[in-house]
mmCIF file of C-alpha atoms in Angstrom:
data_model
loop_
_atom_site.group_PDB
_atom_site.id
_atom_site.type_symbol
_atom_site.label_atom_id
_atom_site.label_comp_id
_atom_site.label_asym_id
_atom_site.label_seq_id
_atom_site.Cartn_x
_atom_site.Cartn_y
_atom_site.Cartn_z
ATOM 1 C CA MET A 1 108.258 84.001 102.846
ATOM 2 C CA ALA A 2 109.614 87.503 102.469
ATOM 3 C CA ALA A 3 113.084 88.796 103.155
ATOM 4 C CA TYR A 4 113.641 92.303 104.437
ATOM 5 C CA SER A 5 116.411 94.767 105.104
ATOM 6 C CA GLY A 6 116.132 98.178 106.681
ATOM 7 C CA CYS A 7 113.149 99.542 108.597
ATOM 8 C CA VAL A 8 113.733 96.950 111.317
ATOM 9 C CA SER A 9 111.690 97.151 114.483
ATOM 10 C CA THR A 10 114.064 96.952 117.428
ATOM 11 C CA ASP A 11 112.258 98.662 120.315
ATOM 12 C CA VAL A 12 108.761 97.163 120.095
ATOM 13 C CA ALA A 13 107.823 94.465 122.587
ATOM 14 C CA PRO A 14 106.430 91.191 121.182
ATOM 15 C CA SER A 15 102.670 91.368 120.759
ATOM 16 C CA PRO A 16 100.563 89.382 123.266
ATOM 17 C CA VAL A 17 98.701 88.008 120.244
ATOM 18 C CA LEU A 18 101.796 85.882 119.571
ATOM 19 C CA LEU A 19 100.516 83.672 122.397
ATOM 20 C CA THR A 20 97.697 82.559 120.078
ATOM 21 C CA PRO A 21 98.024 78.817 119.368
ATOM 22 C CA GLY A 22 99.774 78.251 116.045
ATOM 23 C CA ALA A 23 101.218 81.768 115.832
ATOM 24 C CA VAL A 24 104.618 81.964 114.109
ATOM 25 C CA ALA A 25 106.502 85.229 114.611
ATOM 26 C CA GLY A 26 108.051 87.180 111.781
ATOM 27 C CA ALA A 27 111.671 86.493 110.952
ATOM 28 C CA PRO A 28 114.184 87.846 113.496
ATOM 29 C CA GLY A 29 115.500 91.211 112.352
ATOM 30 C CA SER A 30 112.542 91.843 110.042
ATOM 31 C CA PRO A 31 110.056 94.725 110.449
ATOM 32 C CA ASP A 32 107.450 92.147 111.488
ATOM 33 C CA ALA A 33 109.495 90.241 114.063
ATOM 34 C CA THR A 34 107.239 91.219 116.980
ATOM 35 C CA VAL A 35 103.930 90.115 115.463
ATOM 36 C CA ALA A 36 102.654 86.924 113.849
ATOM 37 C CA TRP A 37 103.829 86.139 110.318
ATOM 38 C CA HIS A 38 101.211 83.391 110.024
ATOM 39 C CA TYR A 39 99.108 81.009 112.126
ATOM 40 C CA GLY A 40 99.888 77.759 110.363
ATOM 41 C CA ASP A 41 97.933 78.208 107.115
ATOM 42 C CA PRO A 42 99.405 81.157 105.177
ATOM 43 C CA PHE A 43 97.463 80.646 101.961
ATOM 44 C CA GLY A 44 94.229 79.843 103.799
ATOM 45 C CA GLU A 45 94.665 83.093 105.734
ATOM 46 C CA GLN A 46 95.044 85.015 102.476
ATOM 47 C CA LYS A 47 91.910 83.399 101.076
ATOM 48 C CA ALA A 48 89.968 84.328 104.200
ATOM 49 C CA ALA A 49 91.117 87.951 103.865
ATOM 50 C CA VAL A 50 89.871 88.021 100.261
ATOM 51 C CA ASN A 51 86.691 85.952 100.470
ATOM 52 C CA ARG A 52 85.500 86.111 104.093
ATOM 53 C CA VAL A 53 86.908 88.130 106.982
ATOM 54 C CA ALA A 54 90.316 88.016 108.629
ATOM 55 C CA VAL A 55 91.987 89.947 111.436
ATOM 56 C CA VAL A 56 95.680 90.894 111.298
ATOM 57 C CA ASP A 57 97.755 91.978 114.272
ATOM 58 C CA ARG A 58 99.579 95.160 113.211
ATOM 59 C CA SER A 59 100.262 96.352 116.737
ATOM 60 C CA HIS A 60 103.894 97.008 115.800
ATOM 61 C CA ARG A 61 102.799 100.154 113.963
ATOM 62 C CA HIS A 62 103.936 103.294 115.793
ATOM 63 C CA LEU A 63 101.045 105.465 116.988
ATOM 64 C CA ALA A 64 101.184 109.115 117.978
ATOM 65 C CA THR A 65 98.785 111.984 118.608
ATOM 66 C CA ILE A 66 98.883 115.672 117.782
ATOM 67 C CA THR A 67 96.662 117.955 119.837
ATOM 68 C CA GLY A 68 96.099 121.716 119.791
ATOM 69 C CA LYS A 69 93.908 124.081 117.784
ATOM 70 C CA GLU A 70 96.514 124.501 115.041
ATOM 71 C CA ARG A 71 97.389 120.815 114.677
ATOM 72 C CA LEU A 72 96.013 120.573 111.117
ATOM 73 C CA SER A 73 97.232 123.887 109.717
ATOM 74 C CA TRP A 74 100.659 123.309 111.277
ATOM 75 C CA LEU A 75 101.158 119.761 109.931
ATOM 76 C CA HIS A 76 99.809 120.943 106.577
ATOM 77 C CA THR A 77 102.793 123.297 106.226
ATOM 78 C CA ILE A 78 105.483 120.663 106.785
ATOM 79 C CA SER A 79 104.074 117.593 105.035
ATOM 80 C CA SER A 80 103.011 116.709 101.507
ATOM 81 C CA GLN A 81 99.240 116.229 101.825
ATOM 82 C CA HIS A 82 96.532 118.903 101.909
ATOM 83 C CA ILE A 83 95.149 118.430 105.414
ATOM 84 C CA ALA A 84 94.536 121.997 106.608
ATOM 85 C CA ASN A 85 90.782 121.450 106.274
ATOM 86 C CA LEU A 86 90.638 117.774 107.161
ATOM 87 C CA ALA A 87 87.154 117.195 108.567
ATOM 88 C CA ASP A 88 86.425 115.522 111.876
ATOM 89 C CA GLY A 89 86.454 111.766 111.314
ATOM 90 C CA GLN A 90 88.479 111.977 108.092
ATOM 91 C CA THR A 91 91.735 110.163 107.252
ATOM 92 C CA ALA A 92 94.574 110.981 104.855
ATOM 93 C CA GLU A 93 98.007 109.690 103.896
ATOM 94 C CA SER A 94 101.033 111.970 103.783
ATOM 95 C CA LEU A 95 104.811 112.029 103.356
ATOM 96 C CA ASP A 96 107.776 113.609 105.055
ATOM 97 C CA LEU A 97 110.387 114.532 102.432
ATOM 98 C CA ASP A 98 113.941 115.778 102.650
ATOM 99 C CA LEU A 99 115.151 118.947 100.926
ATOM 100 C CA ASN A 100 115.776 117.022 97.707
ATOM 101 C CA GLY A 101 112.291 115.531 97.640
ATOM 102 C CA ARG A 102 113.346 112.042 98.737
ATOM 103 C CA VAL A 103 110.850 110.152 100.881
ATOM 104 C CA LEU A 104 111.808 109.903 104.546
ATOM 105 C CA ASN A 105 108.479 108.806 106.031
ATOM 106 C CA HIS A 106 105.029 107.697 104.952
ATOM 107 C CA PHE A 107 102.271 108.054 107.537
ATOM 108 C CA VAL A 108 98.501 107.963 107.998
ATOM 109 C CA VAL A 109 96.601 110.650 109.908
ATOM 110 C CA THR A 110 93.048 110.598 111.264
ATOM 111 C CA ASP A 111 91.433 113.619 112.893
ATOM 112 C CA LEU A 112 88.817 112.725 115.486
ATOM 113 C CA ASP A 113 87.285 114.670 118.357
ATOM 114 C CA GLY A 114 90.038 117.275 118.554
ATOM 115 C CA THR A 115 92.968 114.846 118.251
ATOM 116 C CA LEU A 116 95.002 114.093 115.154
ATOM 117 C CA TRP A 117 96.136 110.462 115.253
ATOM 118 C CA LEU A 118 99.245 109.472 113.299
ATOM 119 C CA ASP A 119 100.643 106.024 112.573
ATOM 120 C CA THR A 120 103.702 104.854 110.696
ATOM 121 C CA GLU A 121 106.283 102.065 110.604
ATOM 122 C CA GLY A 122 107.345 101.035 114.105
ATOM 123 C CA ALA A 123 111.068 101.654 113.711
ATOM 124 C CA ARG A 124 110.562 105.052 112.093
ATOM 125 C CA GLY A 125 107.905 106.397 114.434
ATOM 126 C CA PRO A 126 110.012 107.735 117.333
ATOM 127 C CA ASP A 127 112.311 109.728 115.042
ATOM 128 C CA LEU A 128 109.366 111.098 113.064
ATOM 129 C CA VAL A 129 107.567 112.269 116.213
ATOM 130 C CA ALA A 130 110.805 113.781 117.551
ATOM 131 C CA PHE A 131 111.238 115.695 114.277
ATOM 132 C CA LEU A 132 107.653 116.941 114.396
ATOM 133 C CA ALA A 133 108.097 118.133 117.979
ATOM 134 C CA LYS A 134 111.160 120.162 116.925
ATOM 135 C CA MET A 135 109.141 121.815 114.144
ATOM 136 C CA VAL A 136 106.346 123.174 116.334
ATOM 137 C CA PHE A 137 107.940 126.521 117.242
ATOM 138 C CA TRP A 138 105.003 128.856 118.087
ATOM 139 C CA ALA A 139 102.089 126.793 116.753
ATOM 140 C CA ASP A 140 99.371 125.445 119.032
ATOM 141 C CA ALA A 141 100.234 121.828 118.249
ATOM 142 C CA LYS A 142 101.658 119.113 120.476
ATOM 143 C CA PRO A 143 102.967 115.842 118.941
ATOM 144 C CA GLU A 144 103.293 112.953 121.402
ATOM 145 C CA ASN A 145 103.921 109.229 121.140
ATOM 146 C CA ALA A 146 100.903 107.070 121.961
ATOM 147 C CA PRO A 147 102.355 103.727 123.142
ATOM 148 C CA ASP A 148 99.151 102.889 125.021
ATOM 149 C CA TYR A 149 97.306 102.268 121.735
ATOM 150 C CA ALA A 150 97.649 99.519 119.154
ATOM 151 C CA LEU A 151 96.377 98.737 115.661
ATOM 152 C CA LEU A 152 94.527 95.724 114.296
ATOM 153 C CA THR A 153 93.373 95.349 110.684
ATOM 154 C CA LEU A 154 90.206 93.660 109.451
ATOM 155 C CA LEU A 155 90.123 92.449 105.837
ATOM 156 C CA GLY A 156 87.404 90.871 103.737
ATOM 157 C CA PRO A 157 83.900 91.321 102.313
ATOM 158 C CA GLN A 158 82.322 89.893 105.466
ATOM 159 C CA VAL A 159 83.638 92.532 107.878
ATOM 160 C CA ALA A 160 80.022 93.718 108.154
ATOM 161 C CA THR A 161 79.217 90.539 110.112
ATOM 162 C CA LEU A 162 81.302 91.977 112.974
ATOM 163 C CA VAL A 163 79.351 95.221 113.502
ATOM 164 C CA ASP A 164 77.722 93.918 116.682
ATOM 165 C CA VAL A 165 81.155 93.208 118.154
ATOM 166 C CA LEU A 166 82.533 96.528 116.958
ATOM 167 C CA GLY A 167 79.557 98.448 118.297
ATOM 168 C CA VAL A 168 79.555 100.910 115.356
ATOM 169 C CA ALA A 169 78.484 100.996 111.722
ATOM 170 C CA LEU A 170 81.211 100.596 109.125
ATOM 171 C CA PRO A 171 82.582 103.949 107.890
ATOM 172 C CA ASP A 172 83.290 104.878 104.266
ATOM 173 C CA THR A 173 86.807 104.954 102.807
ATOM 174 C CA TYR A 174 89.122 107.359 104.666
ATOM 175 C CA GLU A 175 86.458 107.966 107.310
ATOM 176 C CA ALA A 176 86.626 107.038 110.999
ATOM 177 C CA VAL A 177 84.177 106.546 113.859
ATOM 178 C CA ALA A 178 84.874 106.429 117.595
ATOM 179 C CA LEU A 179 84.511 103.069 119.357
ATOM 180 C CA PRO A 180 82.349 102.891 122.511
ATOM 181 C CA ALA A 181 85.189 101.466 124.634
ATOM 182 C CA GLY A 182 87.878 103.852 123.355
ATOM 183 C CA GLY A 183 89.827 104.147 120.147
ATOM 184 C CA PHE A 184 88.278 104.240 116.682
ATOM 185 C CA LEU A 185 87.537 102.315 113.501
ATOM 186 C CA ARG A 186 88.555 103.642 110.097
ATOM 187 C CA ARG A 187 88.279 102.356 106.558
ATOM 188 C CA MET A 188 91.351 102.341 104.322
ATOM 189 C CA PRO A 189 91.513 102.007 100.518
ATOM 190 C CA SER A 190 94.062 99.178 100.583
ATOM 191 C CA PRO A 191 95.316 96.483 100.511
ATOM 192 C CA THR A 192 91.782 95.397 99.528
ATOM 193 C CA ASP A 193 88.479 97.168 98.965
ATOM 194 C CA ASP A 194 87.382 95.914 102.395
ATOM 195 C CA SER A 195 90.175 97.115 104.692
ATOM 196 C CA PHE A 196 89.502 98.479 108.183
ATOM 197 C CA ASP A 197 91.901 99.564 110.915
ATOM 198 C CA LEU A 198 90.993 99.296 114.585
ATOM 199 C CA ILE A 199 92.972 101.625 116.839
ATOM 200 C CA VAL A 200 92.312 100.408 120.387
ATOM 201 C CA PRO A 201 93.859 100.751 123.867
ATOM 202 C CA ARG A 202 96.859 98.408 123.918
ATOM 203 C CA ALA A 203 95.689 96.894 127.181
ATOM 204 C CA GLN A 204 92.530 95.755 125.369
ATOM 205 C CA LEU A 205 94.423 94.104 122.490
ATOM 206 C CA PRO A 206 94.006 90.477 123.697
ATOM 207 C CA GLU A 207 90.325 91.130 124.485
ATOM 208 C CA TRP A 208 89.642 92.559 121.039
ATOM 209 C CA TRP A 209 91.496 89.682 119.386
ATOM 210 C CA SER A 210 89.419 87.137 121.296
ATOM 211 C CA LYS A 211 86.135 88.900 120.545
ATOM 212 C CA LEU A 212 86.808 89.257 116.844
ATOM 213 C CA THR A 213 88.013 85.698 116.307
ATOM 214 C CA ALA A 214 85.132 84.299 118.368
ATOM 215 C CA ALA A 215 82.753 86.207 116.090
ATOM 216 C CA GLY A 216 84.223 84.583 112.973
ATOM 217 C CA ALA A 217 87.287 86.596 111.980
ATOM 218 C CA VAL A 218 90.062 84.256 110.833
ATOM 219 C CA PRO A 219 93.466 84.968 112.441
ATOM 220 C CA ALA A 220 95.806 86.041 109.639
ATOM 221 C CA GLY A 221 99.471 86.941 109.866
ATOM 222 C CA MET A 222 101.479 89.671 108.210
ATOM 223 C CA TRP A 223 102.271 87.246 105.392
ATOM 224 C CA ALA A 224 98.628 87.528 104.293
ATOM 225 C CA TYR A 225 98.588 91.312 104.649
ATOM 226 C CA GLU A 226 101.861 91.728 102.753
ATOM 227 C CA ALA A 227 100.822 89.398 99.941
ATOM 228 C CA LEU A 228 97.650 91.386 99.324
ATOM 229 C CA ARG A 229 99.521 94.681 99.603
ATOM 230 C CA VAL A 230 102.114 93.630 97.035
ATOM 231 C CA ALA A 231 99.436 92.337 94.660
ATOM 232 C CA ALA A 232 97.746 95.744 94.966
ATOM 233 C CA GLY A 233 101.011 97.531 94.100
ATOM 234 C CA GLN A 234 101.162 99.451 97.386
ATOM 235 C CA PRO A 235 104.720 100.253 98.576
ATOM 236 C CA ARG A 236 105.964 99.923 102.152
ATOM 237 C CA ILE A 237 108.378 102.603 103.302
ATOM 238 C CA GLY A 238 111.903 101.291 103.915
ATOM 239 C CA VAL A 239 111.176 97.987 102.204
ATOM 240 C CA ASP A 240 109.946 98.911 98.732
ATOM 241 C CA THR A 241 111.714 102.270 98.879
ATOM 242 C CA ASP A 242 115.335 103.230 99.343
ATOM 243 C CA GLU A 243 117.213 106.396 100.240
ATOM 244 C CA ARG A 244 116.775 107.741 96.676
ATOM 245 C CA THR A 245 113.029 107.204 96.283
ATOM 246 C CA ILE A 246 110.926 110.214 95.282
ATOM 247 C CA PRO A 247 107.098 110.237 95.519
ATOM 248 C CA HIS A 248 106.434 109.856 91.787
ATOM 249 C CA GLU A 249 108.401 106.600 91.693
ATOM 250 C CA ALA A 250 106.296 105.007 94.431
ATOM 251 C CA ARG A 251 102.860 106.132 93.136
ATOM 252 C CA TRP A 252 102.222 108.393 96.105
ATOM 253 C CA ILE A 253 101.091 111.379 94.032
ATOM 254 C CA GLY A 254 97.520 112.570 94.591
ATOM 255 C CA GLY A 255 95.197 114.246 97.042
ATOM 256 C CA VAL A 256 92.929 112.522 99.538
ATOM 257 C CA GLU A 257 90.213 112.019 96.941
ATOM 258 C CA GLU A 258 92.774 110.326 94.677
ATOM 259 C CA ARG A 259 93.997 108.111 97.538
ATOM 260 C CA GLY A 260 97.465 109.602 97.267
ATOM 261 C CA ALA A 261 99.893 111.118 99.748
ATOM 262 C CA VAL A 262 101.130 114.182 97.827
ATOM 263 C CA HIS A 263 98.757 117.011 96.896
ATOM 264 C CA LEU A 264 100.021 118.890 93.860
ATOM 265 C CA ASN A 265 98.235 122.181 94.558
ATOM 266 C CA LYS A 266 99.116 123.092 98.117
ATOM 267 C CA GLY A 267 101.500 125.501 99.806
ATOM 268 C CA CYS A 268 105.221 125.152 100.272
ATOM 269 C CA TYR A 269 106.722 122.212 102.156
ATOM 270 C CA ARG A 270 110.153 120.645 102.310
ATOM 271 C CA GLY A 271 110.908 118.782 99.077
ATOM 272 C CA GLN A 272 108.092 120.402 97.081
ATOM 273 C CA GLU A 273 110.463 121.747 94.432
ATOM 274 C CA THR A 274 111.428 118.233 93.317
ATOM 275 C CA VAL A 275 107.790 117.101 93.271
ATOM 276 C CA ALA A 276 106.762 120.090 91.146
ATOM 277 C CA ARG A 277 109.724 119.748 88.774
ATOM 278 C CA VAL A 278 109.055 116.075 88.067
ATOM 279 C CA HIS A 279 105.328 116.661 87.677
ATOM 280 C CA ASN A 280 105.633 119.629 85.354
ATOM 281 C CA LEU A 281 108.842 119.029 83.416
ATOM 282 C CA GLY A 282 110.316 115.595 83.866
ATOM 283 C CA LYS A 283 109.657 111.921 84.503
ATOM 284 C CA PRO A 284 110.673 109.812 87.500
ATOM 285 C CA PRO A 285 113.900 107.861 86.907
ATOM 286 C CA ARG A 286 112.300 104.647 88.184
ATOM 287 C CA ASN A 287 108.837 103.087 88.374
ATOM 288 C CA LEU A 288 107.408 100.817 91.044
ATOM 289 C CA VAL A 289 106.258 97.659 89.255
ATOM 290 C CA LEU A 290 104.927 94.233 90.142
ATOM 291 C CA LEU A 291 107.212 91.325 89.280
ATOM 292 C CA HIS A 292 106.180 87.732 88.727
ATOM 293 C CA LEU A 293 108.988 85.425 89.832
ATOM 294 C CA ASP A 294 109.932 81.939 88.651
ATOM 295 C CA GLY A 295 108.713 79.739 91.491
ATOM 296 C CA SER A 296 110.902 76.755 90.646
ATOM 297 C CA ALA A 297 113.789 78.055 92.767
ATOM 298 C CA ASP A 298 113.931 76.956 96.409
ATOM 299 C CA GLU A 299 115.149 80.299 97.743
ATOM 300 C CA ARG A 300 113.627 83.747 97.444
ATOM 301 C CA PRO A 301 115.617 86.932 96.712
ATOM 302 C CA GLU A 302 116.268 89.294 99.597
ATOM 303 C CA THR A 303 114.923 92.813 99.771
ATOM 304 C CA GLY A 304 117.438 95.185 98.195
ATOM 305 C CA ALA A 305 118.745 92.638 95.691
ATOM 306 C CA ASP A 306 119.575 93.893 92.215
ATOM 307 C CA VAL A 307 117.151 93.466 89.358
ATOM 308 C CA THR A 308 119.195 92.796 86.229
ATOM 309 C CA ALA A 309 118.586 92.620 82.482
ATOM 310 C CA GLY A 310 121.261 91.056 80.307
ATOM 311 C CA GLY A 311 123.679 91.253 83.222
ATOM 312 C CA ARG A 312 123.062 94.988 83.717
ATOM 313 C CA THR A 313 121.500 96.302 86.931
ATOM 314 C CA VAL A 314 118.212 98.024 86.133
ATOM 315 C CA GLY A 315 116.485 98.126 89.489
ATOM 316 C CA ARG A 316 116.047 97.113 93.103
ATOM 317 C CA VAL A 317 113.648 94.526 94.490
ATOM 318 C CA GLY A 318 111.528 95.314 97.536
ATOM 319 C CA THR A 319 109.017 92.977 99.173
ATOM 320 C CA VAL A 320 109.214 89.374 97.958
ATOM 321 C CA ILE A 321 106.200 87.260 98.911
ATOM 322 C CA ASP A 322 104.263 84.120 97.983
ATOM 323 C CA HIS A 323 100.669 84.885 96.985
ATOM 324 C CA PHE A 324 97.953 82.230 97.189
ATOM 325 C CA GLU A 325 96.903 82.784 93.551
ATOM 326 C CA LEU A 326 99.776 84.606 91.833
ATOM 327 C CA GLY A 327 102.625 82.547 93.284
ATOM 328 C CA PRO A 328 105.939 84.298 94.029
ATOM 329 C CA ILE A 329 105.613 88.025 93.397
ATOM 330 C CA ALA A 330 107.575 91.132 94.325
ATOM 331 C CA LEU A 331 107.544 94.893 94.104
ATOM 332 C CA ALA A 332 110.562 96.496 92.498
ATOM 333 C CA LEU A 333 111.824 99.932 91.556
ATOM 334 C CA VAL A 334 112.925 99.534 87.939
ATOM 335 C CA LYS A 335 114.381 102.092 85.542
ATOM 336 C CA ARG A 336 111.624 103.795 83.582
ATOM 337 C CA SER A 337 113.419 103.044 80.303
ATOM 338 C CA VAL A 338 113.085 99.257 80.766
ATOM 339 C CA PRO A 339 110.288 97.876 78.525
ATOM 340 C CA ALA A 340 107.629 95.767 80.220
ATOM 341 C CA ASN A 341 108.531 92.696 78.151
ATOM 342 C CA THR A 342 112.205 92.694 79.216
ATOM 343 C CA GLU A 343 113.525 89.401 80.596
ATOM 344 C CA LEU A 344 114.744 90.127 84.119
ATOM 345 C CA VAL A 345 116.676 88.259 86.799
ATOM 346 C CA VAL A 346 116.466 88.793 90.568
ATOM 347 C CA GLY A 347 119.036 86.780 92.502
ATOM 348 C CA SER A 348 118.820 83.317 90.962
ATOM 349 C CA MET A 349 115.215 83.738 89.796
ATOM 350 C CA ALA A 350 113.862 84.786 86.429
ATOM 351 C CA ALA A 351 111.368 87.629 86.691
ATOM 352 C CA ALA A 352 108.823 89.319 84.459
ATOM 353 C CA ILE A 353 107.137 92.695 84.839
ATOM 354 C CA ASP A 354 103.353 92.607 85.109
ATOM 355 C CA PRO A 355 102.416 94.946 82.219
ATOM 356 C CA ASP A 356 99.309 96.149 84.049
ATOM 357 C CA SER A 357 101.526 97.523 86.811
ATOM 358 C CA VAL A 358 103.513 99.853 84.541
ATOM 359 C CA PRO A 359 102.326 103.463 84.961
ATOM 360 C CA SER A 360 101.148 105.337 81.899
ATOM 361 C CA ASP A 361 103.927 107.568 80.594
ATOM 362 C CA ASP A 362 101.957 109.705 78.135
ATOM 363 C CA THR A 363 100.225 112.197 80.444
ATOM 364 C CA PRO A 364 100.716 115.765 79.119
ATOM 365 C CA GLN A 365 102.912 117.865 81.416
ATOM 366 C CA ALA A 366 101.829 121.467 81.948
ATOM 367 C CA GLY A 367 105.369 122.834 82.223
ATOM 368 C CA ARG A 368 106.666 120.976 79.214
ATOM 369 C CA ALA A 369 103.637 122.025 77.142
ATOM 370 C CA ALA A 370 104.218 125.673 78.094
ATOM 371 C CA ILE A 371 107.869 125.484 77.018
ATOM 372 C CA ASP A 372 106.871 123.898 73.729
ATOM 373 C CA ARG A 373 104.380 126.712 73.090
ATOM 374 C CA LEU A 374 107.036 129.340 73.783
ATOM 375 C CA ARG A 375 109.349 127.609 71.328
ATOM 376 C CA GLY A 376 106.618 127.335 68.690
ATOM 377 C CA ARG A 377 106.354 123.556 68.869
ATOM 378 C CA SER A 378 102.589 123.421 69.336
#
């Protein structure tokens, strides 16, 4: 299982899907306490999500809407992604940063039929929406919480077998289509190549769950979703990040076409100076990497535990999870100076960095190259 700290959902009611036979709720105090962690076969659920089709209850995600003619241009000015010209039916990921460029929130937006839908971590959603409401000033934009809607996720190469139940054709990545009975279906780039979110009226959640599982979707808990997310190297805000995390560390740099959350060529927004400085002149102090853990230990490290090398702290562990093929794995923010072959320890477990997860560090930087030219170094 996984251990968590921070980003705890405290005001979300338990999902009605927890009444499903065999459902085991997430650990008390964890971000997933109000939804199912698994349904009795954690590894089988992961296999179904990779090889067939599985449905995951993620109704603890916080949903909100932004209406008004200036909803896109307004949000564009205060967040990190270029969304001013987001087309109808298009999705993007974005960040809310503080003045020093540290990540406060990660969220997904989908514009559809005159409404911009936003979803984020359950515990962070109310504060994010409250902040957005305070930033409206004179713009024609109205952020509001949307508690009457909920999110389910479909995973697997056989999602296409459910089109009759869904009532719509499957959209392309980052595109969305309205559902006949309300809500919409969108395709996301992770945690697998076949990832679809269903945003539906919350009152219809049990009905949708029954229809999808009756049509062949295997019930899968958040354990399955998290295992695939970690294997894909995708961070979760508040779990794989801390109060010091900047976008470059968590691999959130890039426009919509690059499946990122921070566009490097857009107008001013809070925290942009740090993003630009790191991109043009520096390097992030830490990198998000995948760790392979020694599975012989009975206990798993807790989120936030130190990652050490030779007794020296070199990082922080995030999500710790058991994967059906890779065994115990974790995401960790580790100092950039630590070589990939360094022997690490997390809690009582030996750990090794997956070399394929280490970002390339040799990309030419425009700012640094310009300085070198001025100094006659090139």
